[in-house]
Tab-separated table of C-alpha atoms in Angstrom:
chain	number	residue	atom	x	y	z
R	1	UNK	CA	252.172	-93.999	12.915
R	2	UNK	CA	252.087	-93.069	9.236
R	3	UNK	CA	249.046	-91.557	7.598
R	4	UNK	CA	248.627	-94.711	5.535
R	5	UNK	CA	248.447	-96.770	8.721
R	6	UNK	CA	245.705	-94.608	10.192
R	7	UNK	CA	242.111	-95.509	9.643
R	8	UNK	CA	239.505	-93.034	8.561
R	9	UNK	CA	237.846	-91.893	11.787
R	10	UNK	CA	234.437	-93.284	12.549
R	11	UNK	CA	232.044	-90.926	14.187
R	12	UNK	CA	230.361	-92.265	17.302
R	13	UNK	CA	226.608	-92.769	16.987
R	14	UNK	CA	225.123	-89.329	16.488
R	15	UNK	CA	221.680	-88.032	15.639
R	16	UNK	CA	221.159	-87.419	11.941
R	17	UNK	CA	221.499	-83.894	10.658
R	18	UNK	CA	217.708	-83.700	10.414
R	19	UNK	CA	217.375	-84.829	14.037
R	20	UNK	CA	220.001	-82.334	15.187
R	21	UNK	CA	218.236	-79.521	13.366
R	22	UNK	CA	215.053	-80.482	15.225
R	23	UNK	CA	216.891	-81.045	18.523
R	24	UNK	CA	218.460	-77.591	18.533
R	25	UNK	CA	215.421	-76.011	16.854
R	26	UNK	CA	217.534	-74.705	14.021
R	27	UNK	CA	215.761	-72.839	11.271
R	28	UNK	CA	217.313	-71.373	8.159
R	29	UNK	CA	217.212	-67.579	8.183
R	30	UNK	CA	216.014	-66.233	4.855
R	31	UNK	CA	217.793	-62.897	5.318
R	32	UNK	CA	221.116	-64.798	5.549
R	33	UNK	CA	220.330	-66.893	2.432
R	34	UNK	CA	220.576	-70.078	4.504
R	35	UNK	CA	219.548	-73.406	2.987
R	36	UNK	CA	220.432	-76.711	4.665
R	37	UNK	CA	221.589	-79.682	2.591
R	38	UNK	CA	220.842	-82.857	4.540
R	39	UNK	CA	221.122	-85.570	1.887
R	40	UNK	CA	224.321	-87.469	2.712
R	41	UNK	CA	224.675	-88.758	-0.832
R	42	UNK	CA	224.807	-85.194	-2.133
R	43	UNK	CA	227.184	-83.904	0.553
R	44	UNK	CA	229.483	-86.859	-0.200
R	45	UNK	CA	229.313	-86.020	-3.915
R	46	UNK	CA	230.300	-82.382	-3.265
R	47	UNK	CA	233.326	-83.474	-1.242
R	48	UNK	CA	234.293	-86.065	-3.855
R	49	UNK	CA	234.565	-83.487	-6.666
R	50	UNK	CA	236.844	-81.406	-4.418
R	51	UNK	CA	239.557	-83.982	-5.135
R	52	UNK	CA	241.950	-85.638	-2.723
R	53	UNK	CA	241.773	-84.031	0.712
R	54	UNK	CA	243.118	-86.894	2.817
R	55	UNK	CA	246.037	-85.629	4.881
R	56	UNK	CA	245.521	-82.048	3.700
R	57	UNK	CA	243.850	-78.933	5.046
R	58	UNK	CA	240.244	-77.948	4.378
R	59	UNK	CA	238.465	-74.673	5.030
R	60	UNK	CA	234.694	-75.076	5.016
R	61	UNK	CA	232.681	-71.911	4.527
R	62	UNK	CA	229.405	-71.677	6.436
R	63	UNK	CA	229.079	-75.302	7.591
R	64	UNK	CA	225.717	-74.626	9.256
R	65	UNK	CA	224.497	-77.748	11.078
R	66	UNK	CA	227.411	-79.771	9.635
R	67	UNK	CA	226.076	-81.850	6.738
R	68	UNK	CA	229.033	-81.295	4.401
R	69	UNK	CA	231.323	-81.260	7.451
R	70	UNK	CA	230.559	-84.923	8.130
R	71	UNK	CA	231.378	-85.833	4.532
R	72	UNK	CA	234.691	-83.968	4.800
R	73	UNK	CA	235.572	-85.763	8.037
R	74	UNK	CA	235.078	-89.137	6.349
R	75	UNK	CA	237.837	-88.169	3.877
R	76	UNK	CA	240.272	-87.773	6.774
R	77	UNK	CA	241.904	-84.359	6.281
R	78	UNK	CA	244.677	-83.560	8.707
R	79	UNK	CA	243.196	-80.141	9.509
R	80	UNK	CA	239.645	-78.817	9.178
R	81	UNK	CA	238.729	-75.169	9.721
R	82	UNK	CA	235.033	-74.331	10.017
R	83	UNK	CA	234.177	-70.659	9.543
R	84	UNK	CA	230.629	-70.028	10.712
R	85	UNK	CA	229.038	-66.654	11.404
R	86	UNK	CA	225.838	-67.917	13.055
R	87	UNK	CA	226.327	-68.854	16.719
R	88	UNK	CA	223.236	-71.121	16.629
R	89	UNK	CA	225.247	-73.790	14.820
R	90	UNK	CA	228.099	-73.960	17.321
R	91	UNK	CA	226.625	-76.821	19.430
R	92	UNK	CA	226.254	-79.149	16.432
R	93	UNK	CA	229.739	-78.289	15.148
R	94	UNK	CA	231.276	-78.751	18.598
R	95	UNK	CA	229.658	-82.197	18.707
R	96	UNK	CA	231.452	-83.108	15.482
R	97	UNK	CA	234.717	-81.620	16.745
R	98	UNK	CA	234.504	-83.767	19.871
R	99	UNK	CA	233.693	-86.877	17.850
R	100	UNK	CA	236.847	-86.745	15.717
R	101	UNK	CA	239.224	-84.946	18.071
R	102	UNK	CA	241.665	-87.882	18.223
R	103	UNK	CA	241.991	-88.055	14.447
R	104	UNK	CA	241.520	-84.588	12.940
R	105	UNK	CA	242.616	-81.137	14.052
R	106	UNK	CA	239.299	-79.254	13.923
R	107	UNK	CA	239.051	-75.503	14.502
R	108	UNK	CA	235.708	-73.731	14.744
R	109	UNK	CA	235.983	-70.034	13.920
R	110	UNK	CA	233.002	-67.772	14.485
R	111	UNK	CA	233.549	-65.084	11.893
R	112	UNK	CA	232.224	-63.493	8.706
R	113	UNK	CA	233.917	-65.219	5.776
R	114	UNK	CA	233.969	-61.892	3.899
R	115	UNK	CA	236.300	-60.566	6.587
R	116	UNK	CA	238.148	-63.722	7.624
R	117	UNK	CA	241.864	-63.776	6.616
R	118	UNK	CA	242.132	-67.176	4.952
R	119	UNK	CA	245.917	-67.267	5.318
R	120	UNK	CA	245.369	-67.708	9.064
R	121	UNK	CA	243.555	-70.981	8.477
R	122	UNK	CA	246.556	-72.570	6.808
R	123	UNK	CA	249.414	-71.159	8.872
R	124	UNK	CA	252.298	-73.607	8.917
R	125	UNK	CA	251.344	-75.305	5.644
R	126	UNK	CA	254.485	-75.929	3.548
R	127	UNK	CA	254.091	-73.849	0.358
R	128	UNK	CA	254.141	-75.466	-3.069
R	129	UNK	CA	255.607	-73.476	-5.970
R	130	UNK	CA	252.848	-72.033	-8.149
R	131	UNK	CA	254.368	-73.418	-11.343
R	132	UNK	CA	254.500	-77.031	-10.125
R	133	UNK	CA	252.046	-79.603	-11.466
R	134	UNK	CA	251.373	-80.713	-7.911
R	135	UNK	CA	248.966	-78.364	-6.123
R	136	UNK	CA	249.225	-77.394	-2.482
R	137	UNK	CA	247.049	-79.736	-0.319
R	138	UNK	CA	244.568	-76.988	0.558
R	139	UNK	CA	240.871	-77.063	-0.310
R	140	UNK	CA	238.138	-74.516	0.254
R	141	UNK	CA	234.652	-76.003	0.260
R	142	UNK	CA	231.376	-74.228	0.864
R	143	UNK	CA	227.620	-74.246	0.423
R	144	UNK	CA	227.635	-70.482	-0.030
R	145	UNK	CA	224.786	-68.169	0.924
R	146	UNK	CA	223.429	-66.866	-2.373
R	147	UNK	CA	223.524	-63.274	-1.109
R	148	UNK	CA	227.326	-63.185	-0.874
R	149	UNK	CA	228.451	-65.868	-3.331
R	150	UNK	CA	229.413	-63.582	-6.240
R	151	UNK	CA	231.093	-60.979	-4.050
R	152	UNK	CA	233.041	-63.673	-2.218
R	153	UNK	CA	234.187	-65.279	-5.469
R	154	UNK	CA	235.416	-61.951	-6.870
R	155	UNK	CA	237.306	-61.311	-3.611
R	156	UNK	CA	238.977	-64.707	-3.891
R	157	UNK	CA	239.817	-64.232	-7.564
R	158	UNK	CA	241.656	-61.077	-6.563
R	159	UNK	CA	243.502	-63.017	-3.839
R	160	UNK	CA	244.440	-65.635	-6.445
R	161	UNK	CA	245.770	-62.919	-8.784
R	162	UNK	CA	247.915	-61.532	-5.950
R	163	UNK	CA	248.815	-64.981	-4.592
R	164	UNK	CA	247.766	-63.912	-1.132
R	165	UNK	CA	245.466	-65.326	1.543
R	166	UNK	CA	245.013	-69.065	1.070
R	167	UNK	CA	246.946	-68.759	-2.190
R	168	UNK	CA	250.192	-67.601	-0.657
R	169	UNK	CA	250.826	-71.312	-0.089
R	170	UNK	CA	250.133	-72.359	-3.674
R	171	UNK	CA	247.260	-73.163	-6.030
R	172	UNK	CA	244.546	-74.019	-3.493
R	173	UNK	CA	241.306	-75.336	-5.024
R	174	UNK	CA	237.761	-74.069	-4.574
R	175	UNK	CA	234.591	-76.205	-4.532
R	176	UNK	CA	231.551	-73.978	-4.083
R	177	UNK	CA	227.808	-73.887	-4.591
R	178	UNK	CA	226.003	-71.155	-6.521
R	179	UNK	CA	222.565	-70.567	-7.926
R	180	UNK	CA	222.490	-72.566	-11.139
R	181	UNK	CA	222.331	-69.427	-13.281
R	182	UNK	CA	225.416	-67.988	-11.561
R	183	UNK	CA	227.278	-71.287	-11.964
R	184	UNK	CA	226.477	-71.279	-15.682
R	185	UNK	CA	227.712	-67.709	-15.975
R	186	UNK	CA	231.034	-68.583	-14.341
R	187	UNK	CA	231.817	-71.228	-16.970
R	188	UNK	CA	230.089	-69.533	-19.949
R	189	UNK	CA	232.329	-69.597	-23.070
R	190	UNK	CA	232.566	-66.990	-25.778
R	191	UNK	CA	229.271	-66.469	-27.715
R	192	UNK	CA	227.226	-67.985	-24.873
R	193	UNK	CA	224.204	-65.908	-23.879
R	194	UNK	CA	225.222	-66.278	-20.203
R	195	UNK	CA	228.701	-64.844	-20.757
R	196	UNK	CA	229.365	-61.897	-18.458
R	197	UNK	CA	231.972	-60.127	-16.345
R	198	UNK	CA	232.108	-63.082	-13.923
R	199	UNK	CA	232.811	-65.496	-16.803
R	200	UNK	CA	235.819	-63.540	-18.035
R	201	UNK	CA	237.265	-62.785	-14.592
R	202	UNK	CA	236.960	-66.427	-13.490
R	203	UNK	CA	238.516	-67.729	-16.696
R	204	UNK	CA	241.477	-65.334	-16.652
R	205	UNK	CA	242.808	-66.670	-13.344
R	206	UNK	CA	241.247	-70.124	-12.931
R	207	UNK	CA	239.901	-73.175	-14.694
R	208	UNK	CA	236.232	-73.253	-13.613
R	209	UNK	CA	234.090	-76.352	-14.109
R	210	UNK	CA	230.433	-76.931	-13.321
R	211	UNK	CA	230.519	-80.447	-11.876
R	212	UNK	CA	226.821	-81.147	-11.296
R	213	UNK	CA	223.516	-79.552	-10.385
R	214	UNK	CA	221.467	-80.158	-7.243
R	215	UNK	CA	217.700	-79.690	-7.404
R	216	UNK	CA	216.429	-76.972	-5.118
R	217	UNK	CA	214.084	-79.503	-3.510
R	218	UNK	CA	217.113	-81.186	-1.895
R	219	UNK	CA	217.568	-78.180	0.406
R	220	UNK	CA	215.651	-77.120	3.494
R	221	UNK	CA	213.969	-74.759	2.961
R	222	UNK	CA	213.875	-75.380	-0.777
R	223	UNK	CA	215.061	-72.355	-2.791
R	224	UNK	CA	213.210	-71.418	-5.965
R	225	UNK	CA	216.276	-72.310	-8.044
R	226	UNK	CA	218.548	-75.277	-8.580
R	227	UNK	CA	222.099	-75.175	-7.266
R	228	UNK	CA	225.338	-75.642	-9.233
R	229	UNK	CA	228.468	-77.153	-7.724
R	230	UNK	CA	231.489	-75.451	-9.297
R	231	UNK	CA	235.208	-76.147	-8.878
R	232	UNK	CA	237.828	-73.495	-9.640
R	233	UNK	CA	241.501	-74.442	-9.966
R	234	UNK	CA	243.986	-71.547	-10.207
R	235	UNK	CA	245.918	-71.558	-13.470
R	236	UNK	CA	249.665	-72.118	-13.318
R	237	UNK	CA	250.019	-69.223	-15.745
R	238	UNK	CA	247.230	-66.620	-15.537
R	239	UNK	CA	246.178	-65.064	-18.812
R	240	UNK	CA	247.472	-61.649	-17.697
R	241	UNK	CA	249.747	-60.017	-15.140
R	242	UNK	CA	247.849	-56.721	-15.250
R	243	UNK	CA	246.471	-55.514	-11.890
R	244	UNK	CA	243.217	-57.247	-10.969
R	245	UNK	CA	241.313	-54.030	-10.239
R	246	UNK	CA	242.258	-52.546	-13.615
R	247	UNK	CA	241.155	-55.656	-15.518
R	248	UNK	CA	237.923	-55.844	-13.518
R	249	UNK	CA	237.169	-52.203	-14.285
R	250	UNK	CA	237.641	-52.640	-18.020
R	251	UNK	CA	235.695	-55.914	-18.125
R	252	UNK	CA	232.887	-54.347	-16.097
R	253	UNK	CA	232.596	-51.560	-18.683
R	254	UNK	CA	232.734	-54.074	-21.534
R	255	UNK	CA	229.674	-55.881	-20.165
R	256	UNK	CA	227.838	-52.816	-18.875
R	257	UNK	CA	225.723	-52.523	-22.032
R	258	UNK	CA	225.221	-56.065	-23.295
R	259	UNK	CA	222.747	-55.176	-26.035
R	260	UNK	CA	224.912	-52.428	-27.532
R	261	UNK	CA	228.246	-52.432	-29.315
R	262	UNK	CA	231.130	-52.957	-26.927
R	263	UNK	CA	232.449	-49.553	-28.016
R	264	UNK	CA	229.615	-47.949	-26.062
R	265	UNK	CA	230.629	-49.453	-22.739
R	266	UNK	CA	234.345	-48.800	-23.296
R	267	UNK	CA	233.677	-45.131	-24.106
R	268	UNK	CA	232.426	-44.585	-20.546
R	269	UNK	CA	235.957	-45.119	-19.246
R	270	UNK	CA	236.861	-41.621	-20.465
R	271	UNK	CA	235.853	-37.989	-19.795
R	272	UNK	CA	233.549	-36.476	-22.392
R	273	UNK	CA	236.107	-34.196	-24.040
R	274	UNK	CA	238.511	-37.023	-24.882
R	275	UNK	CA	236.032	-39.887	-25.124
R	276	UNK	CA	236.044	-40.340	-28.887
R	277	UNK	CA	239.826	-40.048	-29.243
R	278	UNK	CA	240.687	-42.597	-26.582
R	279	UNK	CA	237.847	-44.990	-27.453
R	280	UNK	CA	239.127	-45.144	-31.024
R	281	UNK	CA	242.662	-45.663	-29.721
R	282	UNK	CA	241.498	-48.552	-27.521
R	283	UNK	CA	240.109	-50.535	-30.435
R	284	UNK	CA	242.860	-49.640	-32.889
R	285	UNK	CA	245.676	-50.711	-30.583
R	286	UNK	CA	243.769	-53.795	-29.389
R	287	UNK	CA	243.062	-54.659	-33.046
R	288	UNK	CA	239.375	-55.254	-32.346
R	289	UNK	CA	236.133	-54.434	-34.128
R	290	UNK	CA	234.264	-51.838	-32.001
R	291	UNK	CA	230.899	-53.116	-33.284
R	292	UNK	CA	231.257	-56.492	-31.533
R	293	UNK	CA	228.958	-57.313	-28.622
R	294	UNK	CA	230.467	-58.038	-25.228
R	295	UNK	CA	229.644	-61.776	-25.276
R	296	UNK	CA	231.570	-62.073	-28.550
R	297	UNK	CA	234.887	-61.191	-26.881
R	298	UNK	CA	237.299	-63.821	-25.622
R	299	UNK	CA	239.163	-63.384	-22.348
R	300	UNK	CA	242.306	-62.651	-24.344
R	301	UNK	CA	240.562	-59.888	-26.320
R	302	UNK	CA	239.257	-58.327	-23.102
R	303	UNK	CA	242.827	-58.367	-21.811
R	304	UNK	CA	244.057	-56.587	-24.944
R	305	UNK	CA	241.610	-53.779	-24.245
R	306	UNK	CA	242.717	-53.675	-20.602
R	307	UNK	CA	246.341	-53.485	-21.724
R	308	UNK	CA	245.654	-50.441	-23.906
R	309	UNK	CA	243.720	-48.778	-21.085
R	310	UNK	CA	246.659	-49.442	-18.773
R	311	UNK	CA	248.996	-47.618	-21.172
R	312	UNK	CA	246.581	-44.711	-21.487
R	313	UNK	CA	246.272	-44.132	-17.738
R	314	UNK	CA	250.040	-44.393	-17.367
R	315	UNK	CA	250.258	-41.391	-19.704
R	316	UNK	CA	247.170	-39.674	-18.226
R	317	UNK	CA	246.742	-40.909	-14.612
R	318	UNK	CA	243.797	-38.587	-13.981
R	319	UNK	CA	241.673	-40.598	-16.398
R	320	UNK	CA	241.714	-43.492	-13.926
R	321	UNK	CA	239.717	-41.317	-11.504
R	322	UNK	CA	236.919	-40.676	-13.971
R	323	UNK	CA	233.549	-42.192	-13.079
R	324	UNK	CA	230.790	-41.698	-15.617
R	325	UNK	CA	228.196	-42.690	-13.002
R	326	UNK	CA	229.151	-39.761	-10.765
R	327	UNK	CA	226.702	-36.827	-10.605
R	328	UNK	CA	227.234	-34.615	-13.616
R	329	UNK	CA	228.591	-31.734	-11.553
R	330	UNK	CA	231.297	-34.002	-10.070
R	331	UNK	CA	232.673	-35.189	-13.407
R	332	UNK	CA	235.659	-33.499	-14.973
R	333	UNK	CA	237.054	-32.635	-18.379
R	334	UNK	CA	240.641	-33.680	-18.944
R	335	UNK	CA	241.469	-30.254	-20.392
R	336	UNK	CA	240.488	-28.701	-17.040
R	337	UNK	CA	243.037	-30.748	-15.121
R	338	UNK	CA	246.097	-28.715	-14.109
R	339	UNK	CA	249.578	-29.750	-13.171
R	340	UNK	CA	251.369	-28.735	-9.970
R	341	UNK	CA	252.327	-25.367	-11.469
R	342	UNK	CA	248.740	-24.486	-12.385
R	343	UNK	CA	249.086	-25.104	-16.131
R	344	UNK	CA	246.581	-27.229	-18.069
R	345	UNK	CA	247.732	-30.814	-18.584
R	346	UNK	CA	248.141	-31.414	-22.330
R	347	UNK	CA	246.773	-34.528	-23.974
R	348	UNK	CA	249.486	-37.063	-24.602
R	349	UNK	CA	249.748	-39.986	-26.916
R	350	UNK	CA	250.087	-43.220	-25.005
R	351	UNK	CA	253.252	-45.134	-25.795
């Protein structure tokens, strides 16, 4: 039977999510940043902005008692992977798995999403070339715990840059929840007061969009903040091919001193004895005004600075090891670095 001929599966009569939470005596654990979303209209809205998932594969992060899971099931994906760390939610998820077993291939994985290899979830999925207009039918959806949301996003941005994990199959989409302030930072444009490292990193490799905001009162227990639903679609052509870690390092220094000239943050990339020389070189070769503030830089201008830094550390690899936050006694001067024959390494002009 073709997919078109199949009907969207109907769940057998089940207790509501609220009833199941009471039945299994489930309580959100504050230390795990857990907040349950039980309003079906809102869970349906989250799944709707994820785009077409019928016949595709969906990875849901932290499904909890299964509110968003039910909304996903109603869209009839072919495969649904539920990655949940908390064993308390397994009975409610197993109930949903049993209910749609004849229609959807559901896998419940008890694991920490920060450690889970996402490529395993989509094994066997035919890849779609990155440059094609059509995206691979893979979606990642999650009501993320606030405590790990930023770290998880940065991890996934790196995977996108390397086209690994879920993105070895193509341009898989992300639909995620964040604290409203974090969601606004992700999409913040140049000159916006919310613009930060996360803004630039997200916008170099993806097209992020804040779709809508959910009031905190819709969650149980209600957080003290509202929640933003953000989609991120990997770009067909990222704004740079430089290594992710190098770009992140430079961007982190750019935004490390928001109230000062960007020159001040960039200078901390270099040992004290060569700081002025290389800082001046960074801005000259990037053709940028060193008295700009970090939020005044576009993603492309941040990349120009990263490109110059990349050339500098190619000529002087030891500079890449410098950490200005290290205890003073553990820092080094470039003139003290010696080559394999015991001679001081001379300063070199970067190409």
